[in-house]
mmCIF file of C-alpha atoms and ligand atoms in Angstrom:
data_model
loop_
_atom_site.group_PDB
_atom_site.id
_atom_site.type_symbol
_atom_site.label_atom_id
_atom_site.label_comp_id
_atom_site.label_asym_id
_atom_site.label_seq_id
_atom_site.Cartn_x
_atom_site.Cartn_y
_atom_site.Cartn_z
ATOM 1 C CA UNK K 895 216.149 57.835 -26.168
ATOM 2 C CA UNK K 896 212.490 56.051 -26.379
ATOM 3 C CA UNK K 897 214.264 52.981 -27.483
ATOM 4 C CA UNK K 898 216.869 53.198 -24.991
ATOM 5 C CA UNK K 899 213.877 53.982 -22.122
ATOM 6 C CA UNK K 900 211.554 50.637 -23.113
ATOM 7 C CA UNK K 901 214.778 48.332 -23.644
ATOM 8 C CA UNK K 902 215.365 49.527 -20.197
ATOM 9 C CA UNK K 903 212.042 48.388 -18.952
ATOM 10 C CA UNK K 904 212.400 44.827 -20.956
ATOM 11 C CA UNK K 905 215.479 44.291 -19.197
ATOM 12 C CA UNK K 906 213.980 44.742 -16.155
ATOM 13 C CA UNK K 907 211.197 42.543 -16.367
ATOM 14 C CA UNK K 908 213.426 39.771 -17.502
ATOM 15 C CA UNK K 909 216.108 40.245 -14.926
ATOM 16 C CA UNK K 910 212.977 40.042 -12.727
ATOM 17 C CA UNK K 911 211.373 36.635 -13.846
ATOM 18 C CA UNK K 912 214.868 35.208 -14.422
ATOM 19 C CA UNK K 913 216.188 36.327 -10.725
ATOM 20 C CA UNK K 914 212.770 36.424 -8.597
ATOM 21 C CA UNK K 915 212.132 32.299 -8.694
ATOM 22 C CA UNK K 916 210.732 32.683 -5.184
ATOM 23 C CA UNK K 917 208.344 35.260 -6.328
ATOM 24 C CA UNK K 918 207.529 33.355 -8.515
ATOM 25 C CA UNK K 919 206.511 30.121 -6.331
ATOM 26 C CA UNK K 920 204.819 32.440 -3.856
ATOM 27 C CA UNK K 921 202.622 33.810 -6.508
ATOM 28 C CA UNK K 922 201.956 30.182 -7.323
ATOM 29 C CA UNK K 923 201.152 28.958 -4.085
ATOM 30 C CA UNK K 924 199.133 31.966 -3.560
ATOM 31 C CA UNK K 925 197.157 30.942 -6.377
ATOM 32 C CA UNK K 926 196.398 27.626 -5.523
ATOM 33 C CA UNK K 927 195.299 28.460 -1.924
ATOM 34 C CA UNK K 928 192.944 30.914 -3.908
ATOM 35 C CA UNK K 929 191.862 28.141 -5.585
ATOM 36 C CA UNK K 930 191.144 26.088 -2.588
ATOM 37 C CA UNK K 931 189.471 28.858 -0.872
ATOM 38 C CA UNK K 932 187.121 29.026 -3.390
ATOM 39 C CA UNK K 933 185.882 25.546 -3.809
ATOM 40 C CA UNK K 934 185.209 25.399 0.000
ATOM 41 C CA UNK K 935 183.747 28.083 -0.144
ATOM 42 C CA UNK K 936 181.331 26.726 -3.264
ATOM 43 C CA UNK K 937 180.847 23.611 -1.298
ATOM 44 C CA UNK K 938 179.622 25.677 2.105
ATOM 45 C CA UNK K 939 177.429 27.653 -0.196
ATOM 46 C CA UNK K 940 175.754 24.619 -1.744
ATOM 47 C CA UNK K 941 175.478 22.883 1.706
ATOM 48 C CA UNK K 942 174.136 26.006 3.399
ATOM 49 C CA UNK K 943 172.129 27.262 1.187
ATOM 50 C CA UNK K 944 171.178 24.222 -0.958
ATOM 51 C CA UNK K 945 171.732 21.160 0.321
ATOM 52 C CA UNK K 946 170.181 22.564 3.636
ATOM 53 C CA UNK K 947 166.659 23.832 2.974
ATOM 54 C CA UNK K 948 166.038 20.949 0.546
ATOM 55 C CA UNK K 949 166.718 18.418 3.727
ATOM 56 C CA UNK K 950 164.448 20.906 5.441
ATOM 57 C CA UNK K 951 161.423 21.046 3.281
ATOM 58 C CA UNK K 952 161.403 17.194 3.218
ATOM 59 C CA UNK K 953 162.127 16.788 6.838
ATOM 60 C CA UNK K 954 159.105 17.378 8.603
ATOM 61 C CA UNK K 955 160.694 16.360 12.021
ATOM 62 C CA UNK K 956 163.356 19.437 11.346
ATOM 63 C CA UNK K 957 160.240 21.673 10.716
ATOM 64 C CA UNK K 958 158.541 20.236 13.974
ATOM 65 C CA UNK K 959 161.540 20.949 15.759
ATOM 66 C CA UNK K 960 162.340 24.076 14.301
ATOM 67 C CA UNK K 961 158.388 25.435 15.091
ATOM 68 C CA UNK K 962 158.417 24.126 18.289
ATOM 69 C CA UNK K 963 161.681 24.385 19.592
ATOM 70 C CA UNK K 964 160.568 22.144 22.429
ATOM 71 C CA UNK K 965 164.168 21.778 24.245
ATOM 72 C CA UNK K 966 164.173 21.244 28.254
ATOM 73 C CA UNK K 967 164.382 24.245 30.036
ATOM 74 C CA UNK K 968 165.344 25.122 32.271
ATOM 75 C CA UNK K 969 167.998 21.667 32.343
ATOM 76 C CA UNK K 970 166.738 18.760 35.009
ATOM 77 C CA UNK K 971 163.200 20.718 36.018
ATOM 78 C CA UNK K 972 161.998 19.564 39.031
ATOM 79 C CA UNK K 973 158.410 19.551 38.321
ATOM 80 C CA UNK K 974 157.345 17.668 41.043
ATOM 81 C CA UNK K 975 158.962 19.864 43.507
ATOM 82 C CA UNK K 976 157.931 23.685 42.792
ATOM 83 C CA UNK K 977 159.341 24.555 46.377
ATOM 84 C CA UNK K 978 162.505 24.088 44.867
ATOM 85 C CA UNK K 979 162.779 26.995 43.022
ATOM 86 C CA UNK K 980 161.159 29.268 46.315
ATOM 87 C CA UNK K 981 157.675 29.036 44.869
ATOM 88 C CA UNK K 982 155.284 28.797 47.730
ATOM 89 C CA UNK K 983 151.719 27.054 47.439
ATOM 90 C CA UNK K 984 152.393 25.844 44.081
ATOM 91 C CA UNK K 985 151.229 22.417 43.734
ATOM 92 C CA UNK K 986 152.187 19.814 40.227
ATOM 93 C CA UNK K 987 149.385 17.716 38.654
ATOM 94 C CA UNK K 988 148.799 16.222 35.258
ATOM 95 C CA UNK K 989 145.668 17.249 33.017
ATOM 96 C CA UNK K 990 144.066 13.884 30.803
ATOM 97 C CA UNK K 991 144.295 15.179 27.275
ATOM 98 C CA UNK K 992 144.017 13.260 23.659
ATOM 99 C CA UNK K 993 146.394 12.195 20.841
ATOM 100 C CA UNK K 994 143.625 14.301 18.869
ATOM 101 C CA UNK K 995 139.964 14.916 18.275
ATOM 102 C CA UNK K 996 139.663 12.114 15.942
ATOM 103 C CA UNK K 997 141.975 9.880 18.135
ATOM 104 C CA UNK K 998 140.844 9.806 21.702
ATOM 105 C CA UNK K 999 143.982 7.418 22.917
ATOM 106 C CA UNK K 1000 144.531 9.518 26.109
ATOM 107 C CA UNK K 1001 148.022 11.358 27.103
ATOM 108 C CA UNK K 1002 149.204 13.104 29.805
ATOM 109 C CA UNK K 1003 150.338 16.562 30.324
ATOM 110 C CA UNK K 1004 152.116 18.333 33.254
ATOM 111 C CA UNK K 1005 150.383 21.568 35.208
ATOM 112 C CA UNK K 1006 150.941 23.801 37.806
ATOM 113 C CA UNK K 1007 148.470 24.745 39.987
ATOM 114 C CA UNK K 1008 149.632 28.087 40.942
ATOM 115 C CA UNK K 1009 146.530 29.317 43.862
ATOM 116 C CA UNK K 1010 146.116 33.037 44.223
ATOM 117 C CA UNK K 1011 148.108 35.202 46.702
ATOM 118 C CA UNK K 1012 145.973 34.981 49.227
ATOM 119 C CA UNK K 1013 145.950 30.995 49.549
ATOM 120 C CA UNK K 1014 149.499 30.768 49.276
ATOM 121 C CA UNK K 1015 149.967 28.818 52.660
ATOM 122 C CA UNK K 1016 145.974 26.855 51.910
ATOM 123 C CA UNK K 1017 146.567 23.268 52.911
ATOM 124 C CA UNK K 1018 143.465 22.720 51.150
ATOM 125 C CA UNK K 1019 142.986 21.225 47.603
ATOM 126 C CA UNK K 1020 142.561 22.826 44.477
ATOM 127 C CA UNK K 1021 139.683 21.554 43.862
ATOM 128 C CA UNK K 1022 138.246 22.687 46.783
ATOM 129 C CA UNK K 1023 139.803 26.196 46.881
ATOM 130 C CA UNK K 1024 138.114 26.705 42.848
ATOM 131 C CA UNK K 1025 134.603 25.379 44.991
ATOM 132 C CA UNK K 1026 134.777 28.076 46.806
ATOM 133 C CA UNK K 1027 136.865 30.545 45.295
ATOM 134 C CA UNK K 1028 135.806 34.425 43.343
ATOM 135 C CA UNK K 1029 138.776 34.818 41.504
ATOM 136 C CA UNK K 1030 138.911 34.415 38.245
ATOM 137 C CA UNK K 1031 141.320 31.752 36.624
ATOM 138 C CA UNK K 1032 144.401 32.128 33.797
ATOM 139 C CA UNK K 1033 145.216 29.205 31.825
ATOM 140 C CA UNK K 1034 148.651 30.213 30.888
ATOM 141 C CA UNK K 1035 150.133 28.592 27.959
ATOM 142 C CA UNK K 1036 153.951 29.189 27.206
ATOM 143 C CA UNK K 1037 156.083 29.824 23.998
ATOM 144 C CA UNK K 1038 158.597 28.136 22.570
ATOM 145 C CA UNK K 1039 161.690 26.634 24.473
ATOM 146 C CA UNK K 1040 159.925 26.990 27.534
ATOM 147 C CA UNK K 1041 158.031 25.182 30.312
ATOM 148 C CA UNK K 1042 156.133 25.956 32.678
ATOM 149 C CA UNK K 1043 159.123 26.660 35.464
ATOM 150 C CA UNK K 1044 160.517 29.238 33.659
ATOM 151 C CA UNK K 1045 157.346 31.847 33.737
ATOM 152 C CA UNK K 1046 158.019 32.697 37.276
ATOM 153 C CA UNK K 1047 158.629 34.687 39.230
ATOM 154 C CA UNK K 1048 158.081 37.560 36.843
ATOM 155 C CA UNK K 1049 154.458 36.587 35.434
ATOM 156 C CA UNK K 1050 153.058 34.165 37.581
ATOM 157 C CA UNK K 1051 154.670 36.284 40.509
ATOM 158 C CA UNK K 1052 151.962 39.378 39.675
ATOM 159 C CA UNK K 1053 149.089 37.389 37.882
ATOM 160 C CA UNK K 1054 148.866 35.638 41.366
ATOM 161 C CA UNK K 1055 147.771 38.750 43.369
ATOM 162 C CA UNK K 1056 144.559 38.362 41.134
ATOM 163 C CA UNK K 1057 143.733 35.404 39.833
ATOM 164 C CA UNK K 1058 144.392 31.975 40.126
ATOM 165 C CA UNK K 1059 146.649 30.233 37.647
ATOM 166 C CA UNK K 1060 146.831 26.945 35.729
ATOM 167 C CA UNK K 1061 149.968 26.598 33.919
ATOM 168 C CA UNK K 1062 150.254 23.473 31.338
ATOM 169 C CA UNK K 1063 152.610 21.818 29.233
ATOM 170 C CA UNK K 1064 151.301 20.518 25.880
ATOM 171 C CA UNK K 1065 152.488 17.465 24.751
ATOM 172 C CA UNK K 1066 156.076 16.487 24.215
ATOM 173 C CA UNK K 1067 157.317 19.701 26.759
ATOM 174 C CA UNK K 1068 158.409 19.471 30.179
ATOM 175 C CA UNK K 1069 156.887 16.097 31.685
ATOM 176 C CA UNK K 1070 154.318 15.747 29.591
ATOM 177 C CA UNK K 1071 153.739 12.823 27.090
ATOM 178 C CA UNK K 1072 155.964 12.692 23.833
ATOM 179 C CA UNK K 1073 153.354 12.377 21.274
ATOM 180 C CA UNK K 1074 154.381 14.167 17.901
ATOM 181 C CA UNK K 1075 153.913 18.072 17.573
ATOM 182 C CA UNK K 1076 151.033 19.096 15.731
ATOM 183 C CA UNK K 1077 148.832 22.784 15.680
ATOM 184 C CA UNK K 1078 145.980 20.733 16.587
ATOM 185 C CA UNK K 1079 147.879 18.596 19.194
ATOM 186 C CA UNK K 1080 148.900 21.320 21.215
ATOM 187 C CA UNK K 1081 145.530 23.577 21.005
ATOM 188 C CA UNK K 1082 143.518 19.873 21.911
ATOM 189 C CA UNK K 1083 146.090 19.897 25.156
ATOM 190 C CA UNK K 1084 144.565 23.921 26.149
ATOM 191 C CA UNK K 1085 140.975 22.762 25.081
ATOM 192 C CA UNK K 1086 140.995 20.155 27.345
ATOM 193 C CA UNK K 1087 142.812 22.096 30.145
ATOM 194 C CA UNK K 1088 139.934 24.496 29.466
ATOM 195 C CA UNK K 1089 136.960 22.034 29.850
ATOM 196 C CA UNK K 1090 138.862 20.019 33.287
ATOM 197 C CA UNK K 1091 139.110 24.054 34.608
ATOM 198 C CA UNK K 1092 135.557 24.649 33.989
ATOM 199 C CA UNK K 1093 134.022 21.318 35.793
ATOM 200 C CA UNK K 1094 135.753 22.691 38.768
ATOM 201 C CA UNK K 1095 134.862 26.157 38.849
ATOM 202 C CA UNK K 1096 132.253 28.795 38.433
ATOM 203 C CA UNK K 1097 134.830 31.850 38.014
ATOM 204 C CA UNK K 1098 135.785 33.219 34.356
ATOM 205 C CA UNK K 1099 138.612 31.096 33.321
ATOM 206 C CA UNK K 1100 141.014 33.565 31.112
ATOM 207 C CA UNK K 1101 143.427 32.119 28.470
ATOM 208 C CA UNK K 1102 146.780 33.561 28.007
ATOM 209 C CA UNK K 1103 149.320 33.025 25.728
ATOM 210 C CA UNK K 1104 152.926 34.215 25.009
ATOM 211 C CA UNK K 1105 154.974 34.203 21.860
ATOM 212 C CA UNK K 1106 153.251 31.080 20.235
ATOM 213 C CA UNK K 1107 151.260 30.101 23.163
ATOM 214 C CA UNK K 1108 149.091 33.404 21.910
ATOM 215 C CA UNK K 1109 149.182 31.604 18.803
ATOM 216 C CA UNK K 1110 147.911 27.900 20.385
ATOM 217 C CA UNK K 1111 145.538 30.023 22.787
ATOM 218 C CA UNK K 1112 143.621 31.841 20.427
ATOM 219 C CA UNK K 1113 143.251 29.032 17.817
ATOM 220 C CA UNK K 1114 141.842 27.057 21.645
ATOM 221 C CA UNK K 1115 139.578 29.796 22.263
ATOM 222 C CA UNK K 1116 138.183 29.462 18.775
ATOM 223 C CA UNK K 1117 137.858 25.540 18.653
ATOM 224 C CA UNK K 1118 136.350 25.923 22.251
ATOM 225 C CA UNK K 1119 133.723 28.162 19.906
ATOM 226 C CA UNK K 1120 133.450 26.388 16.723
ATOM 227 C CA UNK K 1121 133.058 22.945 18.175
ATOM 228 C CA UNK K 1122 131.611 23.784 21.796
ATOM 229 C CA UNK K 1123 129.859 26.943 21.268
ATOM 230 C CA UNK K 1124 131.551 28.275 24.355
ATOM 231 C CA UNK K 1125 132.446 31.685 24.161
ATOM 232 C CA UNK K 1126 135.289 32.060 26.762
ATOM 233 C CA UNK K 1127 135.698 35.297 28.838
ATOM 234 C CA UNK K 1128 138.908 36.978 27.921
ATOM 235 C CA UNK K 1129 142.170 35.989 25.440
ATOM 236 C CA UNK K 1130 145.417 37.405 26.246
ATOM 237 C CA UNK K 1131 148.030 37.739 23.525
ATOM 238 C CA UNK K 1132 151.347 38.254 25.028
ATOM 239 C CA UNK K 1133 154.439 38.527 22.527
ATOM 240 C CA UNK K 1134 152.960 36.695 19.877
ATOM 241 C CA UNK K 1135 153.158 37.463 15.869
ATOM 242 C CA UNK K 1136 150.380 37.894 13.713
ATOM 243 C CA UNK K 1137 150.735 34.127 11.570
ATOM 244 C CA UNK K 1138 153.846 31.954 11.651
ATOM 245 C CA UNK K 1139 154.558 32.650 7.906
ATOM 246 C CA UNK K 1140 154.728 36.268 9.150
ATOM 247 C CA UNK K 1141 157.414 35.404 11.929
ATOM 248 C CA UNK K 1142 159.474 33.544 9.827
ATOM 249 C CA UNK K 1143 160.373 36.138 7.735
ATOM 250 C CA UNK K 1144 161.510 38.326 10.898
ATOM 251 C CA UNK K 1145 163.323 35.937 12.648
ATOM 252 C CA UNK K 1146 166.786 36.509 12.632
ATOM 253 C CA UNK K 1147 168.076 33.020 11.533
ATOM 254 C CA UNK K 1148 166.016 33.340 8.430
ATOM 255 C CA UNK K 1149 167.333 36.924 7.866
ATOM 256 C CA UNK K 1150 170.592 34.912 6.209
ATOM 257 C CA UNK K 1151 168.259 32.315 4.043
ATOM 258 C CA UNK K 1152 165.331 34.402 2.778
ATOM 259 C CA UNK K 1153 167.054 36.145 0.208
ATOM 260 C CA UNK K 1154 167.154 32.750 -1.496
ATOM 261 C CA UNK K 1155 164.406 32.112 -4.657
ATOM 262 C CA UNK K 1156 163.799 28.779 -3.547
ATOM 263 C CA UNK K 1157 163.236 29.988 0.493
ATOM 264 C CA UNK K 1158 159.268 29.748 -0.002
ATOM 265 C CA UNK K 1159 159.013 26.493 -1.813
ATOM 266 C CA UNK K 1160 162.166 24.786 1.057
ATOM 267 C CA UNK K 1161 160.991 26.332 3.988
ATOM 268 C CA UNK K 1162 157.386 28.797 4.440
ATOM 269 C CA UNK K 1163 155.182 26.484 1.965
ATOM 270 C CA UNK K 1164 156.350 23.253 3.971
ATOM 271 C CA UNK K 1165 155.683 24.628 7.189
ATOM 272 C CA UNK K 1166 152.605 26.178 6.069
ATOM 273 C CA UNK K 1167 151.394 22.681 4.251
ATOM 274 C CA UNK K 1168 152.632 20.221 7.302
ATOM 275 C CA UNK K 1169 149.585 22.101 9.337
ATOM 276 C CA UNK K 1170 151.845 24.891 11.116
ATOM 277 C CA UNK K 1171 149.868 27.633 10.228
ATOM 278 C CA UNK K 1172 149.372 29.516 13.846
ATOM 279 C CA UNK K 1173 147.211 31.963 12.113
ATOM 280 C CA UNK K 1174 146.534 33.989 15.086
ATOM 281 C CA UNK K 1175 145.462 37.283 13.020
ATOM 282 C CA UNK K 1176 142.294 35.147 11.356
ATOM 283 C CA UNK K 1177 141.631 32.878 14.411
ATOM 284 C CA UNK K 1178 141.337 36.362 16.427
ATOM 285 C CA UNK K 1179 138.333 37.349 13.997
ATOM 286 C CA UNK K 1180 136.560 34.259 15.201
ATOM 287 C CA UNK K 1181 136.660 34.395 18.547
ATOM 288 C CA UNK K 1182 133.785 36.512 19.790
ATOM 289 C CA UNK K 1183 135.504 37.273 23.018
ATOM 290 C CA UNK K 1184 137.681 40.203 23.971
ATOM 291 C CA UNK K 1185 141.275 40.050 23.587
ATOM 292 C CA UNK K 1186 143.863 41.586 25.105
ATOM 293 C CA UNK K 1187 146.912 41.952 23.396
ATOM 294 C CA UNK K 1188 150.621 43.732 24.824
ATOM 295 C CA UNK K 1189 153.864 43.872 23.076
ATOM 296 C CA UNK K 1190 156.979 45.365 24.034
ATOM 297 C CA UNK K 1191 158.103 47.812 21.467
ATOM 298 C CA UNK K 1192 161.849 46.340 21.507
ATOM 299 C CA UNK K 1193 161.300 42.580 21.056
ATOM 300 C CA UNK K 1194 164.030 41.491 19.535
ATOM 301 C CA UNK K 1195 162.602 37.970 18.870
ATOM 302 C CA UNK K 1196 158.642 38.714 17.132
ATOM 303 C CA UNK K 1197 158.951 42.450 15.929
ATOM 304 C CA UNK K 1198 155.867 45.215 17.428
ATOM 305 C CA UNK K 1199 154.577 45.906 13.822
HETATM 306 C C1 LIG A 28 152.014 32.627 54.647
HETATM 307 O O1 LIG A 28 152.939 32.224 55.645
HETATM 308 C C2 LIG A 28 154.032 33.086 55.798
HETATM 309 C C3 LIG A 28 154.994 32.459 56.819
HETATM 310 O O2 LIG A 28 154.311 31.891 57.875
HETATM 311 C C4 LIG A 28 153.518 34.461 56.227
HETATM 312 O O3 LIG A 28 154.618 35.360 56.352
HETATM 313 C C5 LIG A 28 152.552 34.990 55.188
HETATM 314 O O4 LIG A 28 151.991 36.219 55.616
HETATM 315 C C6 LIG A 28 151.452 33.996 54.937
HETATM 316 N N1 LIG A 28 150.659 34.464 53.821
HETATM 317 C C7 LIG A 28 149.328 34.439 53.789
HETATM 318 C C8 LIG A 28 148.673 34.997 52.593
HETATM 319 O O5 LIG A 28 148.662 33.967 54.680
HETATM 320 C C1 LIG A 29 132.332 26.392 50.640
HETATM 321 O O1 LIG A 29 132.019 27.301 51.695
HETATM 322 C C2 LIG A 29 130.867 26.965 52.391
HETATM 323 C C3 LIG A 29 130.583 28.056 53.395
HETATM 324 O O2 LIG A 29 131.615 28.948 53.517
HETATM 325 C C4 LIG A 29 131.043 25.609 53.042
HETATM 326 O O3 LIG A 29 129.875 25.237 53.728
HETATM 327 C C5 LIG A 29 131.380 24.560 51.980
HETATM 328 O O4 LIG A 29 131.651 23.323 52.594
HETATM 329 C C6 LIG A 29 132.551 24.997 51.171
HETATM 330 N N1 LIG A 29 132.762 24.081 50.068
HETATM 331 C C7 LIG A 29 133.925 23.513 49.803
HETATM 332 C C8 LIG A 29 133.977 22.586 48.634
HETATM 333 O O5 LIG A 29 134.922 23.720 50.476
#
């Protein structure tokens, strides 16, 4: 009966292999396209998650970009013509800034002159509105993939009903001159900013900064300190993350890399040794002025903690 029952079975199988030749090549097939699979699969692996953050580490451009994420926005700004986009009284001029404080080859940068409510339809200048002028001023420095269009009406819209505002771009945004990203570049571009404000008024002049303008604002309020001894009124942090190393491990494009044992030595210690540091959480210590600092509690972009 057993022998009978696995005879059976034998039979079977053969009949199968011997009549099933289409199986057979399906199962093949099937097996090569696994195979296929699986080496593009390798190859997207190494690209993405080798061959990528090696080009990255040794890429400083990438880094720059990556950091600074300077892209026009919004696309074709019309600077020049802040009517345009229904903002009244608002009035474009360019600030005199340097390459850096050891190079003093002079650039330009782009500002808005954005008067307080009340002067809205002033056909006078802004110098002589700051002459004569009580309100305080806000430098306002922007984050990333920004300029300085894009901040109304929702900010500039309120800050106006108190104070006056001066909105820049640092170098290589907007209009401004291309002259290579650096920490120090940017924070020069506020510093000077600062010191042209200050010649032309007597009022507080506030800096605030979003996302990682709170990170080039603060480092500019302690540079004004360390290397001016001026001690400004007020620092606004809007947004902003507590170092750059910090915010690169939140960011969600990272989320998919940082898993990776090599993600510090391809991407954080690069960053970190090219000068990006943006290490607002120390700089703040240093500042001798008080800060204000507001966060929404669901930022997707730079976490609350
Ligand atoms: C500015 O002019 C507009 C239109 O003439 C007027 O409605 C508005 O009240 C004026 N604003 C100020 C602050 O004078
Ligand atoms: C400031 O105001 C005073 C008096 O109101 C005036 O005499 C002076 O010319 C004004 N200065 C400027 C720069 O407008």
């Amino acid at each position: 009966m057993w022998t009978n029952f696995t005879n059976d079975i034998k039979y079977k199988i053969n009949k199968q292999k011997v009549e099933n030749p289409v199986l057979h090549t399906v199962l093949k097939w099937l097996l090569i396209i696994l195979i296929i699979i699986l080496i593009i699969l390798l190859v997207l692996f190494i690209l993405l998650f080798i061959v990528l953050p090696i080009v990255f580490a040794f890429c400083i451009a990438l880094q720059r970009l990556c950091v600074f994420w300077n892209i026009e926005e919004p696309k074709d700004p019309q600077f020049e013509h802040p009517e345009k986009y229904g903002y009244q009284g608002v009035k474009n001029f360019y600030i005199t800034s340097t390459v850096s404080s050891d190079n003093t080859k002079p650039i330009s940068i782009g500002a808005w002159w954005v008067p307080q409510e009340n002067y809205i339809n002033s056909t006078e200048t802004m110098e002589k509105i700051l002459a004569n002028s009580s309100y305080p001023v806000v430098l306002y420095n922007h984050g990333v993939k920004a300029t300085r269009i894009i901040r109304f009406p929702y900010v500039f819209g309120t800050l106006r009903k108190f104070f006056h505002i001066v909105a820049i771009d640092y170098r290589s945004y907007g209009d401004s001159d291309s002259i290579d990203l650096t920490e120090d570049g940017v924070v020069i571009d506020v510093v000077n900013t600062y010191n042209l404000m200050k010649t032309k008024t007597k009022a507080d002049i506030f800096i605030w900064g979003h996302s990682l303008g709170g990170g080039i604002s603060t480092h500019a309020a302690k540079w004004l300190k360390d290397e001016q001894n001026e001690i400004i009124p007020g620092l606004v942090i809007e947004s902003s993350f507590s170092c750059l190393r910090d915010e690169i491990y939140q960011f969600f494009l990272t989320q998919i890399f940082k898993w990776l044992p090599w993600f510090d030595w391809c991407v954080t210690n690069p960053i970190y040794n090219n000068g990006f540091l943006f290490n607002t959480m120390e700089n703040t210590q240093q500042v001798d002025c008080p800060i204000m600092m507001m966060h929404s509690a669901d930022d997707p972009i730079i976490p609350y903690f």
